[in-house]
Coordinates of C-alpha atoms and ligand atoms in Angstrom, one line a residue:
X69 CA 113.4 -121.4 -146.1
X70 CA 110.9 -122.0 -143.3
X71 CA 111.4 -120.0 -140.2
X72 CA 112.8 -122.0 -137.4
X73 CA 110.6 -122.0 -134.4
X74 CA 111.1 -121.9 -130.6
X75 CA 108.5 -124.2 -129.1
X76 CA 107.8 -124.8 -125.4
X77 CA 106.3 -128.3 -124.8
X78 CA 104.8 -129.3 -121.5
X79 CA 104.0 -132.9 -120.5
X80 CA 101.6 -133.5 -117.6
X81 CA 101.7 -136.3 -115.1
X82 CA 99.3 -138.7 -117.0
X83 CA 101.4 -138.2 -120.2
X84 CA 104.5 -139.4 -118.3
X85 CA 102.8 -142.1 -116.2
X86 CA 104.8 -145.0 -117.6
X87 CA 108.2 -145.5 -119.3
X88 CA 106.4 -146.1 -122.6
X89 CA 104.6 -142.9 -122.3
X90 CA 107.8 -141.0 -121.4
X91 CA 109.3 -142.5 -124.6
X92 CA 106.3 -141.5 -126.6
X93 CA 106.6 -137.9 -125.3
X94 CA 110.3 -137.9 -126.2
X95 CA 109.4 -138.9 -129.7
X96 CA 107.0 -135.9 -130.0
X97 CA 109.8 -133.6 -129.0
X98 CA 112.2 -135.4 -131.5
X99 CA 109.8 -134.7 -134.3
X100 CA 109.9 -130.9 -133.8
X101 CA 113.8 -130.9 -133.5
X102 CA 114.0 -133.0 -136.7
X103 CA 112.1 -130.1 -138.4
X104 CA 114.9 -127.8 -137.4
X105 CA 112.9 -126.3 -134.4
X106 CA 114.3 -125.7 -131.0
X107 CA 112.3 -127.2 -128.2
X108 CA 112.2 -126.5 -124.4
X109 CA 110.5 -129.3 -122.5
X110 CA 108.7 -128.7 -119.2
X111 CA 107.6 -131.7 -117.1
X112 CA 105.2 -132.4 -114.4
X113 CA 105.8 -135.2 -112.0
X114 CA 105.1 -138.8 -113.1
X115 CA 101.5 -140.0 -112.7
X116 CA 100.2 -139.3 -109.2
X117 CA 103.6 -138.8 -107.6
X118 CA 102.8 -135.4 -106.1
X119 CA 99.7 -136.8 -104.4
X120 CA 101.7 -139.7 -103.0
X121 CA 104.3 -137.3 -101.7
X122 CA 101.6 -135.2 -100.1
X123 CA 100.1 -138.2 -98.3
X124 CA 103.6 -139.1 -96.9
X125 CA 103.8 -135.5 -95.6
X126 CA 100.5 -135.9 -94.0
X127 CA 101.5 -139.0 -92.2
X128 CA 104.7 -137.6 -90.7
X129 CA 103.9 -134.0 -89.9
X130 CA 101.3 -132.1 -88.1
X131 CA 103.4 -128.9 -88.0
X132 CA 103.2 -127.1 -91.3
X133 CA 106.8 -126.6 -92.2
X134 CA 106.0 -125.1 -95.6
X135 CA 109.6 -124.9 -96.8
X136 CA 110.3 -128.7 -96.1
X137 CA 106.9 -129.5 -97.6
X138 CA 107.9 -127.7 -100.8
X139 CA 111.2 -129.4 -100.9
X140 CA 109.5 -132.7 -100.7
X141 CA 106.6 -131.9 -103.1
X142 CA 109.0 -130.5 -105.8
X143 CA 111.0 -133.8 -105.9
X144 CA 108.6 -135.5 -108.3
X145 CA 109.6 -133.2 -111.0
X146 CA 113.3 -133.8 -110.3
X147 CA 112.9 -137.5 -111.2
X148 CA 110.6 -136.9 -114.3
X149 CA 113.0 -134.2 -115.7
X150 CA 116.0 -136.6 -115.5
X151 CA 114.0 -139.5 -117.0
X152 CA 112.8 -137.3 -119.8
X153 CA 116.4 -136.1 -120.6
X154 CA 117.5 -139.7 -120.6
X155 CA 114.7 -140.8 -123.0
X156 CA 115.7 -137.9 -125.3
X157 CA 119.4 -138.9 -125.3
X158 CA 118.4 -142.5 -126.2
X159 CA 116.9 -141.2 -129.3
X160 CA 119.9 -138.9 -130.1
X161 CA 118.5 -135.7 -128.9
X162 CA 121.1 -133.8 -126.9
X163 CA 119.1 -133.0 -123.7
X164 CA 119.8 -131.8 -120.2
X165 CA 117.6 -131.6 -117.2
X166 CA 117.2 -128.4 -115.1
X167 CA 115.6 -127.7 -111.7
X168 CA 114.1 -124.4 -111.0
X169 CA 117.1 -123.0 -109.1
X170 CA 119.5 -123.9 -111.9
X171 CA 117.9 -121.6 -114.3
X172 CA 116.9 -119.8 -112.0
X173 CA 113.1 -119.4 -111.9
X174 CA 112.8 -116.8 -109.1
X175 CA 109.6 -117.1 -106.9
X176 CA 108.4 -115.3 -103.9
X177 CA 108.2 -116.8 -100.3
X178 CA 104.5 -117.9 -100.5
X179 CA 105.5 -121.5 -100.2
X180 CA 103.1 -123.9 -101.6
X181 CA 101.4 -121.2 -103.7
X182 CA 104.4 -119.0 -104.8
X183 CA 104.3 -116.5 -107.6
X184 CA 107.0 -116.6 -110.3
X185 CA 108.7 -113.2 -110.0
X186 CA 111.2 -113.5 -112.9
X187 CA 113.1 -116.0 -115.0
X188 CA 116.8 -115.7 -115.9
X189 CA 116.8 -116.4 -119.7
X190 CA 120.6 -116.5 -120.0
X191 CA 121.4 -120.0 -119.1
X192 CA 118.6 -121.4 -121.2
X193 CA 119.6 -119.2 -124.3
X194 CA 123.2 -120.5 -124.0
X195 CA 122.1 -124.1 -123.8
X196 CA 119.8 -123.8 -126.7
X197 CA 122.5 -122.1 -128.8
X198 CA 124.7 -125.1 -128.1
X199 CA 122.0 -127.4 -129.6
X200 CA 120.9 -128.7 -126.2
X201 CA 117.2 -129.4 -125.5
X202 CA 116.5 -128.1 -122.0
X203 CA 114.1 -130.4 -119.8
X204 CA 112.7 -128.2 -117.0
X205 CA 111.2 -129.4 -113.8
X206 CA 107.8 -127.6 -113.7
X207 CA 106.0 -126.4 -110.6
X208 CA 109.0 -125.0 -108.7
X209 CA 111.3 -122.0 -108.3
X210 CA 113.7 -120.6 -105.8
X211 CA 113.0 -117.8 -103.3
X212 CA 115.2 -115.1 -102.1
X213 CA 115.7 -117.2 -98.9
X214 CA 117.4 -119.7 -101.2
X215 CA 114.7 -122.3 -100.6
X216 CA 112.7 -124.3 -103.2
X217 CA 109.1 -123.1 -103.4
X218 CA 106.3 -124.7 -105.3
X219 CA 103.8 -122.6 -107.2
X220 CA 100.6 -124.5 -106.5
X221 CA 99.0 -127.7 -107.7
X222 CA 98.9 -128.2 -111.3
X223 CA 101.5 -125.3 -111.5
X224 CA 103.7 -126.8 -114.3
X225 CA 101.3 -125.3 -116.9
X226 CA 102.2 -121.9 -115.4
X227 CA 105.8 -122.7 -115.5
X228 CA 105.6 -123.6 -119.3
X229 CA 103.7 -120.4 -120.1
X230 CA 106.2 -118.3 -118.1
X231 CA 109.1 -119.8 -119.8
X232 CA 107.5 -119.3 -123.3
X233 CA 106.7 -115.7 -122.4
X234 CA 110.2 -115.0 -121.0
X235 CA 111.9 -116.5 -124.1
X236 CA 109.4 -115.1 -126.6
X237 CA 108.7 -118.7 -127.9
X238 CA 106.6 -119.1 -131.0
X239 CA 104.2 -121.4 -129.3
X240 CA 103.5 -123.2 -126.0
X241 CA 102.1 -126.7 -126.4
X242 CA 100.4 -128.2 -123.3
X243 CA 100.4 -132.0 -124.0
X244 CA 97.7 -134.0 -122.2
X245 CA 95.9 -137.3 -122.3
X246 CA 93.0 -135.8 -124.3
X247 CA 93.0 -134.6 -127.9
X248 CA 92.2 -131.0 -126.8
X249 CA 89.5 -129.0 -125.1
X250 CA 86.0 -130.4 -125.6
X251 CA 82.6 -128.8 -125.9
X252 CA 81.8 -130.8 -122.6
X253 CA 83.6 -133.5 -120.6
X254 CA 83.4 -136.6 -123.0
X255 CA 82.9 -138.9 -120.0
X256 CA 79.6 -137.2 -119.3
X257 CA 78.4 -136.3 -122.7
X258 CA 78.9 -139.0 -125.5
X259 CA 78.7 -136.5 -128.3
X260 CA 81.1 -134.0 -127.0
X261 CA 83.4 -132.7 -129.7
X262 CA 86.9 -131.3 -129.7
X263 CA 87.0 -127.5 -130.1
X264 CA 89.5 -126.2 -132.7
X265 CA 90.0 -122.8 -131.1
X266 CA 89.0 -120.7 -128.2
X267 CA 89.7 -117.2 -126.9
X268 CA 91.8 -116.7 -123.7
X269 CA 88.7 -115.4 -122.0
X270 CA 86.6 -118.4 -122.9
X271 CA 89.4 -120.8 -121.8
X272 CA 89.8 -118.8 -118.6
X273 CA 86.1 -119.1 -117.7
X274 CA 86.1 -122.8 -118.6
X275 CA 89.3 -123.6 -116.7
X276 CA 88.1 -121.8 -113.6
X277 CA 84.8 -123.6 -113.5
X278 CA 86.1 -127.1 -114.0
X279 CA 87.6 -128.0 -117.4
X280 CA 90.7 -129.6 -116.0
X281 CA 92.9 -129.5 -119.0
X282 CA 94.6 -126.3 -118.1
X283 CA 95.4 -124.5 -114.9
X284 CA 93.5 -121.2 -114.8
X285 CA 96.6 -119.1 -113.9
X286 CA 98.5 -120.3 -116.9
X287 CA 95.6 -119.1 -119.2
X288 CA 95.7 -115.6 -117.6
X289 CA 99.5 -115.5 -117.9
X290 CA 99.2 -116.5 -121.6
X291 CA 96.6 -113.9 -122.1
X292 CA 98.5 -111.1 -120.5
X293 CA 101.7 -112.0 -122.4
X294 CA 99.9 -113.0 -125.7
X295 CA 101.5 -116.5 -125.7
X296 CA 100.1 -118.7 -128.4
X297 CA 98.8 -121.6 -126.3
X298 CA 97.8 -125.1 -127.6
X299 CA 96.2 -128.0 -125.8
X300 CA 97.4 -131.2 -127.6
X301 CA 97.4 -134.9 -127.2
X302 CA 100.4 -136.6 -125.9
X303 CA 99.9 -139.8 -127.8
X304 CA 97.9 -139.0 -131.0
X305 CA 99.0 -136.7 -133.9
X306 CA 95.7 -134.7 -133.9
X307 CA 95.4 -131.0 -134.2
X308 CA 94.5 -130.0 -130.7
X309 CA 92.9 -126.7 -129.5
X310 CA 94.4 -123.3 -130.2
X311 CA 93.9 -120.7 -127.5
X312 CA 94.5 -117.2 -128.8
X313 CA 93.1 -113.7 -128.8
X314 CA 90.5 -113.2 -131.5
X315 CA 88.2 -115.5 -133.3
X316 CA 86.3 -113.8 -136.1
X317 CA 85.4 -116.7 -138.2
X318 CA 82.8 -118.3 -136.1
X319 CA 79.4 -117.1 -135.2
X320 CA 78.7 -119.7 -132.6
X321 CA 76.9 -118.6 -129.4
X322 CA 78.1 -121.2 -126.9
X323 CA 81.6 -122.7 -127.1
X324 CA 81.5 -125.1 -124.3
X325 CA 79.8 -126.4 -121.2
X326 CA 81.7 -127.0 -118.0
X327 CA 80.6 -128.0 -114.5
X328 CA 81.9 -128.3 -110.9
X329 CA 80.7 -130.7 -108.2
X330 CA 83.0 -129.2 -105.6
X331 CA 80.7 -126.4 -104.5
X332 CA 78.5 -126.2 -101.4
X333 CA 75.6 -123.9 -100.8
X334 CA 74.8 -122.1 -97.5
X335 CA 71.4 -120.4 -96.9
X336 CA 70.9 -117.9 -94.1
X337 CA 67.2 -117.5 -93.2
X338 CA 65.6 -114.5 -91.5
X339 CA 68.4 -112.0 -91.3
X340 CA 67.4 -108.5 -90.2
X341 CA 67.4 -106.3 -93.3
X342 CA 69.6 -103.4 -92.5
X343 CA 72.7 -101.8 -93.8
X344 CA 76.1 -103.4 -93.1
X345 CA 74.8 -107.0 -92.6
X346 CA 76.1 -108.4 -95.9
X347 CA 79.4 -106.6 -95.3
X348 CA 79.7 -108.3 -91.9
X349 CA 78.9 -111.8 -93.2
X350 CA 81.1 -111.7 -96.3
X351 CA 83.8 -109.8 -94.5
X352 CA 84.1 -112.4 -91.9
X353 CA 84.3 -115.2 -94.5
X354 CA 86.9 -113.2 -96.4
X355 CA 88.9 -112.8 -93.2
X356 CA 89.1 -116.6 -93.2
X357 CA 90.2 -116.8 -96.8
X358 CA 86.9 -118.3 -97.9
X359 CA 86.0 -117.3 -101.5
X360 CA 82.3 -116.8 -102.1
X361 CA 81.1 -117.5 -105.6
X362 CA 77.4 -117.1 -106.3
X363 CA 75.2 -114.9 -104.1
X364 CA 71.5 -114.3 -104.0
X365 CA 69.4 -112.3 -101.5
X366 CA 65.6 -112.2 -101.2
X367 CA 63.7 -109.7 -99.0
X368 CA 60.6 -110.7 -97.2
X369 CA 57.4 -109.0 -98.2
X370 CA 57.3 -106.9 -95.1
X371 CA 60.8 -105.7 -95.8
X372 CA 62.1 -106.6 -92.3
X373 CA 64.0 -109.7 -93.1
X374 CA 66.0 -111.2 -95.8
X375 CA 67.3 -114.6 -96.8
X376 CA 70.8 -115.0 -98.2
X377 CA 72.1 -117.9 -100.2
X378 CA 75.7 -118.2 -101.4
X379 CA 78.1 -120.8 -102.6
X380 CA 81.6 -121.6 -101.6
X381 CA 84.1 -124.4 -102.3
X382 CA 83.1 -127.7 -100.5
X383 CA 86.4 -127.8 -99.0
X384 CA 85.7 -124.6 -97.1
X385 CA 82.3 -125.7 -95.8
X386 CA 83.4 -126.6 -92.3
X387 CA 85.3 -123.4 -91.9
X388 CA 82.5 -121.4 -93.3
X389 CA 79.9 -122.9 -91.0
X390 CA 82.1 -122.2 -87.9
X391 CA 82.6 -118.6 -89.2
X392 CA 78.8 -118.0 -89.6
X393 CA 78.1 -119.5 -86.2
X394 CA 80.4 -117.0 -84.6
X395 CA 78.4 -114.1 -86.0
X396 CA 75.0 -115.8 -85.9
X397 CA 73.8 -114.3 -82.6
X398 CA 75.3 -110.9 -83.1
X399 CA 73.6 -110.4 -86.5
X400 CA 70.5 -112.4 -85.4
X401 CA 70.4 -114.9 -88.2
X402 CA 67.5 -117.3 -87.6
X403 CA 68.6 -120.3 -89.4
X404 CA 71.7 -121.7 -91.3
X405 CA 71.2 -124.4 -93.9
X406 CA 74.2 -125.9 -95.5
X407 CA 73.7 -128.1 -98.7
X408 CA 76.3 -130.2 -100.3
X409 CA 74.2 -131.8 -102.9
X410 CA 74.6 -129.1 -105.6
X411 CA 76.5 -128.7 -108.8
X412 CA 77.3 -125.7 -110.9
X413 CA 76.9 -125.7 -114.6
X414 CA 78.3 -123.0 -116.8
X415 CA 77.9 -122.3 -120.5
X416 CA 80.7 -120.2 -121.9
X417 CA 81.1 -118.4 -125.2
X418 CA 82.1 -115.1 -126.6
X419 CA 78.9 -115.1 -128.7
X420 CA 77.0 -114.2 -125.6
X421 CA 78.2 -110.6 -125.8
X422 CA 75.9 -110.0 -128.7
X423 CA 73.2 -112.6 -128.5
X424 CA 70.6 -111.9 -125.8
X425 CA 68.5 -115.1 -126.2
X426 CA 71.1 -117.5 -124.8
X427 CA 70.2 -117.3 -121.1
X428 CA 66.5 -117.7 -122.1
X429 CA 67.3 -120.9 -124.0
X430 CA 69.2 -122.2 -121.0
X431 CA 66.4 -121.6 -118.5
X432 CA 63.8 -123.1 -120.9
X433 CA 65.8 -126.2 -121.6
X434 CA 66.4 -126.9 -118.0
X435 CA 62.7 -126.1 -117.1
X436 CA 61.4 -128.5 -119.8
X437 CA 63.3 -131.3 -118.1
X438 CA 61.9 -130.2 -114.7
X439 CA 65.4 -129.3 -113.4
X440 CA 65.1 -126.7 -110.8
X441 CA 67.6 -123.7 -110.8
X442 CA 68.8 -122.6 -107.3
X443 CA 71.1 -119.7 -108.2
X444 CA 72.1 -117.9 -111.3
X445 CA 75.2 -115.8 -112.1
X446 CA 76.4 -114.2 -115.3
X447 CA 79.4 -112.6 -116.7
X448 CA 80.0 -111.1 -120.1
X449 CA 80.7 -114.5 -121.7
X450 CA 79.4 -117.0 -119.1
X451 CA 76.1 -118.1 -117.5
X452 CA 76.2 -120.3 -114.5
X453 CA 73.4 -122.1 -112.7
X454 CA 73.4 -124.0 -109.5
X455 CA 71.2 -127.1 -109.6
X456 CA 70.9 -130.3 -107.6
X457 CA 73.7 -132.7 -108.1
X458 CA 71.6 -135.6 -109.0
X459 CA 70.5 -133.7 -112.1
X460 CA 73.9 -132.8 -113.4
X461 CA 74.3 -135.4 -116.1
X462 CA 70.8 -134.8 -117.5
X463 CA 71.4 -131.0 -117.4
X464 CA 74.7 -131.0 -119.2
X465 CA 73.4 -133.3 -121.9
X466 CA 70.3 -131.3 -122.6
X467 CA 72.2 -128.1 -122.8
X468 CA 74.9 -129.6 -125.1
X469 CA 72.0 -130.4 -127.4
X470 CA 70.3 -127.1 -127.0
X471 CA 73.3 -125.1 -128.2
X472 CA 74.0 -127.5 -131.1
X473 CA 77.4 -128.5 -129.9
X474 CA 77.1 -132.1 -131.1
Ligands
LIG1804 N1 103.1 -132.2 -110.1 C1 102.4 -131.1 -109.7 C2 101.0 -131.4 -109.4 O1 100.6 -132.6 -109.3 C3 102.4 -130.0 -110.7 C4 101.7 -130.3 -112.0 O2 101.2 -131.4 -112.2 O3 101.5 -129.4 -112.8 O4 100.3 -130.6 -108.9
MG1805 MG1 99.0 -131.3 -114.0

């Protein structure tokens, strides 16, 4: 007899955007249950509910009462978990909704960006044993202050992986409105293809640069706990993308291309070249919780001055400019040039570890199309370049072709 599996299935907001879609999702669950498998369902809030709740909060409150905010933000998942349980019952699946505190999912007190500390598996195990399909509200937990805390936007992917890990599930399926992870965003590259499998590291790099299918934290959690993770369609019966540890079969160099348009570049001109300056600049940015991504420094030919260019998230630009202005006179920076018209493109692939020519191909391809590169950064399996935003589409398409991804 075939082994009965325990499967965690998460449905995102777009997959639950209408009652019809909720019914479709319920049928996907039913299909697994009919095979004799046990399923735990995790839901995100319906459609854009969380955004709408956030805009209500913005209208009423200038004081940041993070505990009340979390109580409001988490309510979207209360509705969707109940609706999903009803949809399942309608098709004769014995389901029951759970909020984070009813399991409980224990979180710390960093409201709005809480960490999951532990999950009690007893309640869920008992329900599953009784033949019940639990439907869990994602994105939320309970702190030791007995308040609801949310775990950060997009957090229900992490809820799903954490539950799969705690209950040693055979698989964690993240259902979304696309067929899987693509070689590039199909809205930008017509010939983009679905990728059959990726390593955790590749997925992590892709998710942190801009592939929106998975929340990056969920990928690291899956990697650390060896959870077999899948990205699957919530409407079509296609195979999806498997994310796991080792891929031996393929000799490909680059697996995918991702981009981000949410970065800004700041150039500091004419900084006295002496020890401690970089520490001062980046230290003061770090103090304000501003993450710096790419950095490049040039020294003038007389060795007295340097220019420093770095990128930050566009959302931090205002804060960063203020921060730099505060230290500008002290350090004697001659000029500060912010630039919003940039985009970052990254090529990702485990093949880079062994193939040295990949970077060269990237620079050549961009050069031939007269696309100027502002900044470069590399990791073991990723090369990122910063270019002008208006060249973004051209650049992604040429790179997609360069690496034979079509
Ligand atoms: N509903 C939450 C959000 O929109 C959590 C999630 O979608 O995963 O961020
Ligand atoms: Mg989501």
